[in-house]
Amino acid sequence: LYDLTPADWARTCATEGVPFGYLVAPVRCRRLDDDEVVWAYTLVASPGPARIGNEADEPVPSERYLGYLREGARLSRLPESWQAYLDAMSRDPSAPIGSLLDEGARRWSAEE
């Protein structure tokens, strides 16, 4: 689990294409360090016509977000098979909205 500031969460949602490619969903998680069950938020693929690209394709996270997922999987010592799955994933550069959002995020962070 990652603790994000409201500004960081808003930036993550914007760069990942919420609500076009993904929706925000609450989930219950069991923390690995103390086994406590906590509520968190995750991104899930948007259904139907809100999807980016071909309906048969699942949206792919940005490389930045994939980096967070990969780092979290390694730090949490998740199974090698899951880490390999994440490592094999790559950003689809042909997704138009994702590319525009990534560019907007770069400009926005450069202005900070």
Tab-separated table of N, CA and C in Angstrom, residues 17-23 44-52 55 58-59:
chain	number	residue	atom	x	y	z
A	17	GLY	N	-5.836	8.194	-16.756
A	17	GLY	CA	-7.018	8.208	-17.604
A	17	GLY	C	-8.332	7.969	-16.882
A	18	VAL	N	-8.399	8.270	-15.598
A	18	VAL	CA	-9.672	8.173	-14.875
A	18	VAL	C	-10.556	9.310	-15.353
A	19	PRO	N	-11.770	9.109	-15.786
A	19	PRO	CA	-12.576	7.888	-15.779
A	19	PRO	C	-12.640	7.187	-17.130
A	20	PHE	N	-11.782	7.563	-18.097
A	20	PHE	CA	-11.879	7.001	-19.444
A	20	PHE	C	-11.336	5.582	-19.542
A	21	GLY	N	-10.143	5.349	-19.053
A	21	GLY	CA	-9.546	4.012	-19.108
A	21	GLY	C	-9.726	3.251	-17.819
A	22	TYR	N	-9.819	3.984	-16.709
A	22	TYR	CA	-9.925	3.362	-15.391
A	22	TYR	C	-10.962	4.073	-14.542
A	23	LEU	N	-11.472	3.358	-13.559
A	23	LEU	CA	-12.351	3.908	-12.527
A	23	LEU	C	-11.683	3.685	-11.179
A	44	VAL	N	-9.494	0.312	-11.566
A	44	VAL	CA	-9.981	-0.852	-12.314
A	44	VAL	C	-10.374	-0.399	-13.714
A	45	ALA	N	-10.295	-1.302	-14.683
A	45	ALA	CA	-10.625	-0.966	-16.069
A	45	ALA	C	-12.068	-0.495	-16.177
A	46	SER	N	-12.274	0.595	-16.921
A	46	SER	CA	-13.625	1.101	-17.173
A	46	SER	C	-14.365	0.126	-18.084
A	47	PRO	N	-15.642	-0.078	-17.838
A	47	PRO	CA	-16.410	-0.979	-18.703
A	47	PRO	C	-16.871	-0.286	-19.975
A	48	GLY	N	-17.148	-1.060	-20.987
A	48	GLY	CA	-17.839	-0.617	-22.182
A	48	GLY	C	-17.239	0.548	-22.925
A	49	PRO	N	-18.088	1.463	-23.418
A	49	PRO	CA	-17.635	2.504	-24.344
A	49	PRO	C	-16.684	3.527	-23.738
A	50	ALA	N	-16.540	3.552	-22.422
A	50	ALA	CA	-15.597	4.503	-21.814
A	50	ALA	C	-14.158	4.058	-22.028
A	51	ARG	N	-13.958	2.828	-22.501
A	51	ARG	CA	-12.618	2.286	-22.667
A	51	ARG	C	-11.861	2.995	-23.776
A	52	ILE	N	-10.544	3.066	-23.634
A	52	ILE	CA	-9.673	3.634	-24.656
A	52	ILE	C	-9.279	2.507	-25.609
A	55	GLU	N	-12.155	-2.513	-27.806
A	55	GLU	CA	-12.915	-3.062	-26.678
A	55	GLU	C	-12.300	-4.346	-26.129
A	58	GLU	N	-7.439	-4.524	-22.738
A	58	GLU	CA	-7.469	-3.944	-21.403
A	58	GLU	C	-6.575	-2.713	-21.426
A	59	PRO	N	-6.964	-1.639	-20.754
A	59	PRO	CA	-6.057	-0.491	-20.700
A	59	PRO	C	-4.778	-0.862	-19.961
